[in-house]
Amino acid sequence: GAGVSQSPRYKVTKRGQDVALRCDPISGHVSLYWYRQALGQGPEFLTYFNYEAQQDKSGLPNDRFSAERPEGSISTLTIQRTEQRDSAMYRCASSLRAGGPNTGELFFGEGSRLTVL
Amino acid sequence: AQSVTQLGSHVSVSEGALVLLRCNYSSSVPPYLFWYVQYPNQGLQLLLKYTSAATLVKGINGFEAEFKKSETSFHLTKPSAHMSDAAEYFCAVTPRGNTPLVFGKGTRLSVIA
């Protein structure tokens, strides 16, 4: 597709369940980012990849959160043993390449809204 | 560490009035600065970007922002607000390199007819 695609758009789960959120970036984009956005707040960085390599995971809150991008395209953010505090909008973005002349020019998907009951 | 502070979580203006959304940054090195806009039920969209080429940056939809190093500010302006400008606006910063964007908390702009 032309833009960044995220699925599912909405996910309701019970506390303790695992969830997987998918991101399909713009074709040809090297860098892929995951952000989390709580209601009334700005996006908070979680992790990012260049190609398949995870460059920075300093924003992942704890070891229940993990992300992968095995073939350098689609990425999955996995949250294990979900807790109510994990409820938020999870946003994926892609860019041509981090650190290049297009630094900071991110293209965002519409997000996956996670609700943990 | 880099950070941005957006003054005012909600700004309301009349249609046709000046729009001014404030952003102050903190950075240990000359930063790249951005404004993103988020319309309801959509993803964030780049509005404009400062990379040191010029201190006054023009973006889409008639918006512009001026980088003022002495004030560590990067305020967003538009001379005349339109109803379609109603959205959430986010200021963001990154140092020159591979560090991901750090976003402010956002300012919700309402435009009154």
mmCIF file of C-alpha atoms in Angstrom:
data_model
loop_
_atom_site.group_PDB
_atom_site.id
_atom_site.type_symbol
_atom_site.label_atom_id
_atom_site.label_comp_id
_atom_site.label_asym_id
_atom_site.label_seq_id
_atom_site.Cartn_x
_atom_site.Cartn_y
_atom_site.Cartn_z
ATOM 1 C CA GLY A 1 0.000 0.000 0.000
ATOM 2 C CA ALA A 2 0.925 3.636 -0.205
ATOM 3 C CA GLY A 3 1.130 4.309 3.537
ATOM 4 C CA VAL A 4 2.104 2.634 6.783
ATOM 5 C CA SER A 5 -0.397 -0.047 7.673
ATOM 6 C CA GLN A 6 -1.028 -1.272 11.197
ATOM 7 C CA SER A 7 -3.162 -4.139 12.426
ATOM 8 C CA PRO A 8 -5.279 -4.693 14.302
ATOM 9 C CA ARG A 9 -6.700 -1.174 14.543
ATOM 10 C CA TYR A 10 -8.392 -2.109 17.813
ATOM 11 C CA LYS A 11 -7.517 -4.851 20.251
ATOM 12 C CA VAL A 12 -9.293 -5.627 23.486
ATOM 13 C CA THR A 13 -7.694 -8.278 25.641
ATOM 14 C CA LYS A 14 -7.800 -9.573 29.162
ATOM 15 C CA ARG A 15 -5.035 -8.976 31.621
ATOM 16 C CA GLY A 16 -2.379 -11.665 31.376
ATOM 17 C CA GLN A 17 -2.871 -12.414 27.700
ATOM 18 C CA ASP A 18 -0.184 -11.876 25.068
ATOM 19 C CA VAL A 19 -0.794 -9.519 22.156
ATOM 20 C CA ALA A 20 1.000 -8.993 18.865
ATOM 21 C CA LEU A 21 0.730 -5.765 16.922
ATOM 22 C CA ARG A 22 1.780 -5.649 13.302
ATOM 23 C CA CYS A 23 3.267 -2.881 11.212
ATOM 24 C CA ASP A 24 3.755 -2.871 7.449
ATOM 25 C CA PRO A 25 5.941 0.124 6.531
ATOM 26 C CA ILE A 26 6.133 2.060 3.306
ATOM 27 C CA SER A 27 7.958 0.035 0.688
ATOM 28 C CA GLY A 28 11.637 0.953 0.533
ATOM 29 C CA HIS A 29 11.753 2.615 3.918
ATOM 30 C CA VAL A 30 14.805 1.471 5.822
ATOM 31 C CA SER A 31 13.896 2.677 9.298
ATOM 32 C CA LEU A 32 10.892 1.573 11.323
ATOM 33 C CA TYR A 33 9.848 2.985 14.679
ATOM 34 C CA TRP A 34 7.423 2.007 17.397
ATOM 35 C CA TYR A 35 5.888 4.650 19.631
ATOM 36 C CA ARG A 36 3.286 4.463 22.365
ATOM 37 C CA GLN A 37 0.818 7.278 22.937
ATOM 38 C CA ALA A 38 -1.287 7.559 26.045
ATOM 39 C CA LEU A 39 -4.422 9.657 26.022
ATOM 40 C CA GLY A 40 -3.570 13.346 26.144
ATOM 41 C CA GLN A 41 0.138 12.740 25.695
ATOM 42 C CA GLY A 42 2.628 12.863 22.885
ATOM 43 C CA PRO A 43 4.095 9.742 21.295
ATOM 44 C CA GLU A 44 6.698 8.049 23.490
ATOM 45 C CA PHE A 45 9.563 6.227 21.766
ATOM 46 C CA LEU A 46 9.782 2.471 22.264
ATOM 47 C CA THR A 47 12.231 1.035 19.735
ATOM 48 C CA TYR A 48 13.481 1.321 16.177
ATOM 49 C CA PHE A 49 15.056 -0.726 13.406
ATOM 50 C CA ASN A 50 17.252 -0.114 10.428
ATOM 51 C CA TYR A 51 16.510 -2.953 8.041
ATOM 52 C CA GLU A 52 16.218 -6.018 10.300
ATOM 53 C CA ALA A 53 18.607 -4.750 12.958
ATOM 54 C CA GLN A 54 17.146 -3.349 16.150
ATOM 55 C CA GLN A 55 19.137 -0.164 16.680
ATOM 56 C CA ASP A 56 17.671 1.116 19.904
ATOM 57 C CA LYS A 57 15.291 -0.515 22.348
ATOM 58 C CA SER A 58 15.874 1.844 25.215
ATOM 59 C CA GLY A 59 12.231 2.914 25.288
ATOM 60 C CA LEU A 60 10.756 -0.517 25.872
ATOM 61 C CA PRO A 61 9.236 -0.280 29.372
ATOM 62 C CA ASN A 62 10.221 -3.751 30.582
ATOM 63 C CA ASP A 63 11.037 -7.248 29.371
ATOM 64 C CA ARG A 64 7.387 -8.020 28.601
ATOM 65 C CA PHE A 65 7.780 -5.866 25.522
ATOM 66 C CA SER A 66 9.703 -7.057 22.484
ATOM 67 C CA ALA A 67 9.846 -6.253 18.799
ATOM 68 C CA GLU A 68 11.212 -7.858 15.697
ATOM 69 C CA ARG A 69 11.595 -7.131 12.016
ATOM 70 C CA PRO A 70 13.068 -10.374 10.710
ATOM 71 C CA GLU A 71 13.160 -9.592 6.997
ATOM 72 C CA GLY A 72 13.632 -5.867 7.203
ATOM 73 C CA SER A 73 10.057 -5.068 6.250
ATOM 74 C CA ILE A 74 7.075 -6.003 8.426
ATOM 75 C CA SER A 75 7.544 -5.606 12.157
ATOM 76 C CA THR A 76 5.744 -7.091 15.121
ATOM 77 C CA LEU A 77 5.539 -5.587 18.588
ATOM 78 C CA THR A 78 4.698 -8.222 21.177
ATOM 79 C CA ILE A 79 3.477 -7.583 24.692
ATOM 80 C CA GLN A 80 3.481 -10.591 26.975
ATOM 81 C CA ARG A 81 1.284 -10.979 30.050
ATOM 82 C CA THR A 82 -0.510 -7.727 29.391
ATOM 83 C CA GLU A 83 -1.404 -5.388 32.226
ATOM 84 C CA GLN A 84 -3.995 -2.626 32.401
ATOM 85 C CA ARG A 85 -1.256 0.017 32.313
ATOM 86 C CA ASP A 86 -0.304 -1.248 28.827
ATOM 87 C CA SER A 87 -3.543 0.220 27.450
ATOM 88 C CA ALA A 88 -2.599 2.882 24.907
ATOM 89 C CA MET A 89 -2.369 3.682 21.217
ATOM 90 C CA TYR A 90 0.646 1.976 19.675
ATOM 91 C CA ARG A 91 1.973 3.811 16.651
ATOM 92 C CA CYS A 92 4.333 2.612 13.994
ATOM 93 C CA ALA A 93 6.259 4.934 11.700
ATOM 94 C CA SER A 94 8.737 4.469 8.916
ATOM 95 C CA SER A 95 11.302 6.680 7.236
ATOM 96 C CA LEU A 96 13.778 6.466 4.402
ATOM 97 C CA ARG A 97 16.696 6.113 6.804
ATOM 98 C CA ALA A 98 17.508 7.352 10.264
ATOM 99 C CA GLY A 99 20.405 9.772 10.345
ATOM 100 C CA GLY A 100 20.289 10.683 6.704
ATOM 101 C CA PRO A 101 19.081 13.929 5.137
ATOM 102 C CA ASN A 102 15.512 12.913 5.868
ATOM 103 C CA THR A 103 16.157 12.536 9.574
ATOM 104 C CA GLY A 104 12.965 12.961 11.540
ATOM 105 C CA GLU A 105 10.662 12.753 8.546
ATOM 106 C CA LEU A 106 8.465 9.984 9.792
ATOM 107 C CA PHE A 107 5.386 8.558 8.146
ATOM 108 C CA PHE A 108 2.962 7.278 10.747
ATOM 109 C CA GLY A 109 0.311 4.633 10.560
ATOM 110 C CA GLU A 110 -3.124 5.114 12.081
ATOM 111 C CA GLY A 111 -2.141 3.142 15.143
ATOM 112 C CA SER A 112 -3.349 0.120 17.061
ATOM 113 C CA ARG A 113 -5.470 0.942 20.077
ATOM 114 C CA LEU A 114 -4.918 -1.618 22.822
ATOM 115 C CA THR A 115 -7.308 -1.955 25.733
ATOM 116 C CA VAL A 116 -6.419 -4.345 28.523
ATOM 117 C CA LEU A 117 -9.329 -5.259 30.774
ATOM 118 C CA ALA B 1 19.084 14.720 26.667
ATOM 119 C CA GLN B 2 16.726 16.431 24.277
ATOM 120 C CA SER B 3 13.223 17.512 25.169
ATOM 121 C CA VAL B 4 10.477 19.877 24.085
ATOM 122 C CA THR B 5 7.887 21.717 26.120
ATOM 123 C CA GLN B 6 4.630 22.803 24.554
ATOM 124 C CA LEU B 7 2.948 25.604 26.442
ATOM 125 C CA GLY B 8 -0.797 25.165 26.563
ATOM 126 C CA SER B 9 -2.497 21.827 26.098
ATOM 127 C CA HIS B 10 -5.450 23.514 24.419
ATOM 128 C CA VAL B 11 -5.619 26.662 22.300
ATOM 129 C CA SER B 12 -8.842 28.078 20.939
ATOM 130 C CA VAL B 13 -8.974 30.732 18.205
ATOM 131 C CA SER B 14 -11.653 32.285 16.045
ATOM 132 C CA GLU B 15 -11.755 31.519 12.342
ATOM 133 C CA GLY B 16 -9.534 34.032 10.560
ATOM 134 C CA ALA B 17 -7.499 34.848 13.670
ATOM 135 C CA LEU B 18 -3.774 34.308 14.165
ATOM 136 C CA VAL B 19 -2.683 30.873 15.311
ATOM 137 C CA LEU B 20 0.283 30.700 17.685
ATOM 138 C CA LEU B 21 1.353 27.387 19.200
ATOM 139 C CA ARG B 22 4.375 27.537 21.475
ATOM 140 C CA CYS B 23 7.292 25.125 21.693
ATOM 141 C CA ASN B 24 10.520 25.451 23.625
ATOM 142 C CA TYR B 25 13.305 22.940 23.267
ATOM 143 C CA SER B 26 16.210 21.701 25.301
ATOM 144 C CA SER B 27 19.177 20.222 23.479
ATOM 145 C CA SER B 28 22.877 19.883 24.177
ATOM 146 C CA VAL B 29 23.673 20.106 20.482
ATOM 147 C CA PRO B 30 22.117 22.077 17.606
ATOM 148 C CA PRO B 31 18.872 20.223 17.051
ATOM 149 C CA TYR B 32 16.555 19.300 14.257
ATOM 150 C CA LEU B 33 13.061 20.536 15.159
ATOM 151 C CA PHE B 34 9.703 19.461 13.797
ATOM 152 C CA TRP B 35 6.021 20.137 13.957
ATOM 153 C CA TYR B 36 3.622 17.274 13.344
ATOM 154 C CA VAL B 37 -0.167 17.462 13.060
ATOM 155 C CA GLN B 38 -2.672 14.787 13.965
ATOM 156 C CA TYR B 39 -6.199 14.988 12.632
ATOM 157 C CA PRO B 40 -8.898 12.912 14.370
ATOM 158 C CA ASN B 41 -8.546 9.182 13.771
ATOM 159 C CA GLN B 42 -5.446 9.645 11.629
ATOM 160 C CA GLY B 43 -1.735 9.166 12.037
ATOM 161 C CA LEU B 44 0.690 12.020 12.665
ATOM 162 C CA GLN B 45 1.714 13.985 9.599
ATOM 163 C CA LEU B 46 4.804 16.136 9.154
ATOM 164 C CA LEU B 47 3.932 19.827 8.983
ATOM 165 C CA LEU B 48 7.417 21.336 8.772
ATOM 166 C CA LYS B 49 11.034 20.784 9.705
ATOM 167 C CA TYR B 50 14.003 22.926 10.779
ATOM 168 C CA THR B 51 17.481 21.706 9.877
ATOM 169 C CA SER B 52 19.507 24.937 10.171
ATOM 170 C CA ALA B 53 19.238 25.931 6.527
ATOM 171 C CA ALA B 54 16.958 28.863 7.356
ATOM 172 C CA THR B 55 15.532 30.039 10.656
ATOM 173 C CA LEU B 56 12.065 30.671 9.205
ATOM 174 C CA VAL B 57 10.560 27.472 7.922
ATOM 175 C CA LYS B 58 7.420 27.239 5.835
ATOM 176 C CA GLY B 59 5.247 24.164 5.919
ATOM 177 C CA ILE B 60 2.040 22.847 4.492
ATOM 178 C CA ASN B 61 -1.363 24.504 4.824
ATOM 179 C CA GLY B 62 0.086 27.974 5.386
ATOM 180 C CA PHE B 63 1.897 27.184 8.624
ATOM 181 C CA GLU B 64 5.372 28.414 9.431
ATOM 182 C CA ALA B 65 7.752 28.289 12.367
ATOM 183 C CA GLU B 66 10.761 30.339 13.373
ATOM 184 C CA PHE B 67 13.821 28.922 15.090
ATOM 185 C CA LYS B 68 15.123 31.313 17.749
ATOM 186 C CA LYS B 69 18.283 30.006 19.359
ATOM 187 C CA SER B 70 18.443 32.805 21.916
ATOM 188 C CA GLU B 71 14.984 31.880 23.166
ATOM 189 C CA THR B 72 15.322 28.109 22.530
ATOM 190 C CA SER B 73 11.954 28.351 20.829
ATOM 191 C CA PHE B 74 10.308 27.013 17.704
ATOM 192 C CA HIS B 75 6.793 28.445 17.766
ATOM 193 C CA LEU B 76 4.266 27.532 15.088
ATOM 194 C CA THR B 77 2.165 30.247 13.484
ATOM 195 C CA LYS B 78 -0.466 30.743 10.837
ATOM 196 C CA PRO B 79 -1.812 34.198 9.967
ATOM 197 C CA SER B 80 -5.429 33.172 9.544
ATOM 198 C CA ALA B 81 -7.024 30.101 11.097
ATOM 199 C CA HIS B 82 -9.345 27.897 9.103
ATOM 200 C CA MET B 83 -11.867 25.443 10.478
ATOM 201 C CA SER B 84 -9.899 22.610 8.902
ATOM 202 C CA ASP B 85 -6.880 23.482 11.101
ATOM 203 C CA ALA B 86 -8.582 21.998 14.133
ATOM 204 C CA ALA B 87 -6.285 19.172 15.189
ATOM 205 C CA GLU B 88 -3.604 18.132 17.669
ATOM 206 C CA TYR B 89 -0.153 19.610 17.058
ATOM 207 C CA PHE B 90 3.081 18.095 18.297
ATOM 208 C CA CYS B 91 6.512 19.663 18.483
ATOM 209 C CA ALA B 92 9.460 17.249 18.298
ATOM 210 C CA VAL B 93 13.246 17.340 18.531
ATOM 211 C CA THR B 94 16.190 15.170 17.612
ATOM 212 C CA PRO B 95 19.922 15.805 17.628
ATOM 213 C CA ARG B 96 21.672 15.396 14.326
ATOM 214 C CA GLY B 97 22.132 11.698 14.006
ATOM 215 C CA ASN B 98 20.303 8.489 14.569
ATOM 216 C CA THR B 99 18.470 9.377 17.747
ATOM 217 C CA PRO B 100 14.697 9.001 17.389
ATOM 218 C CA LEU B 101 12.325 11.928 17.719
ATOM 219 C CA VAL B 102 11.275 13.108 21.160
ATOM 220 C CA PHE B 103 7.775 14.559 21.092
ATOM 221 C CA GLY B 104 6.078 17.117 23.252
ATOM 222 C CA LYS B 105 2.734 16.459 24.913
ATOM 223 C CA GLY B 106 0.815 18.192 22.173
ATOM 224 C CA THR B 107 -1.487 21.177 21.848
ATOM 225 C CA ARG B 108 -5.062 20.749 20.745
ATOM 226 C CA LEU B 109 -6.179 23.563 18.467
ATOM 227 C CA SER B 110 -9.866 24.428 18.286
ATOM 228 C CA VAL B 111 -11.169 26.879 15.685
ATOM 229 C CA ILE B 112 -14.406 28.669 16.439
ATOM 230 C CA ALA B 113 -16.649 29.889 13.660
#
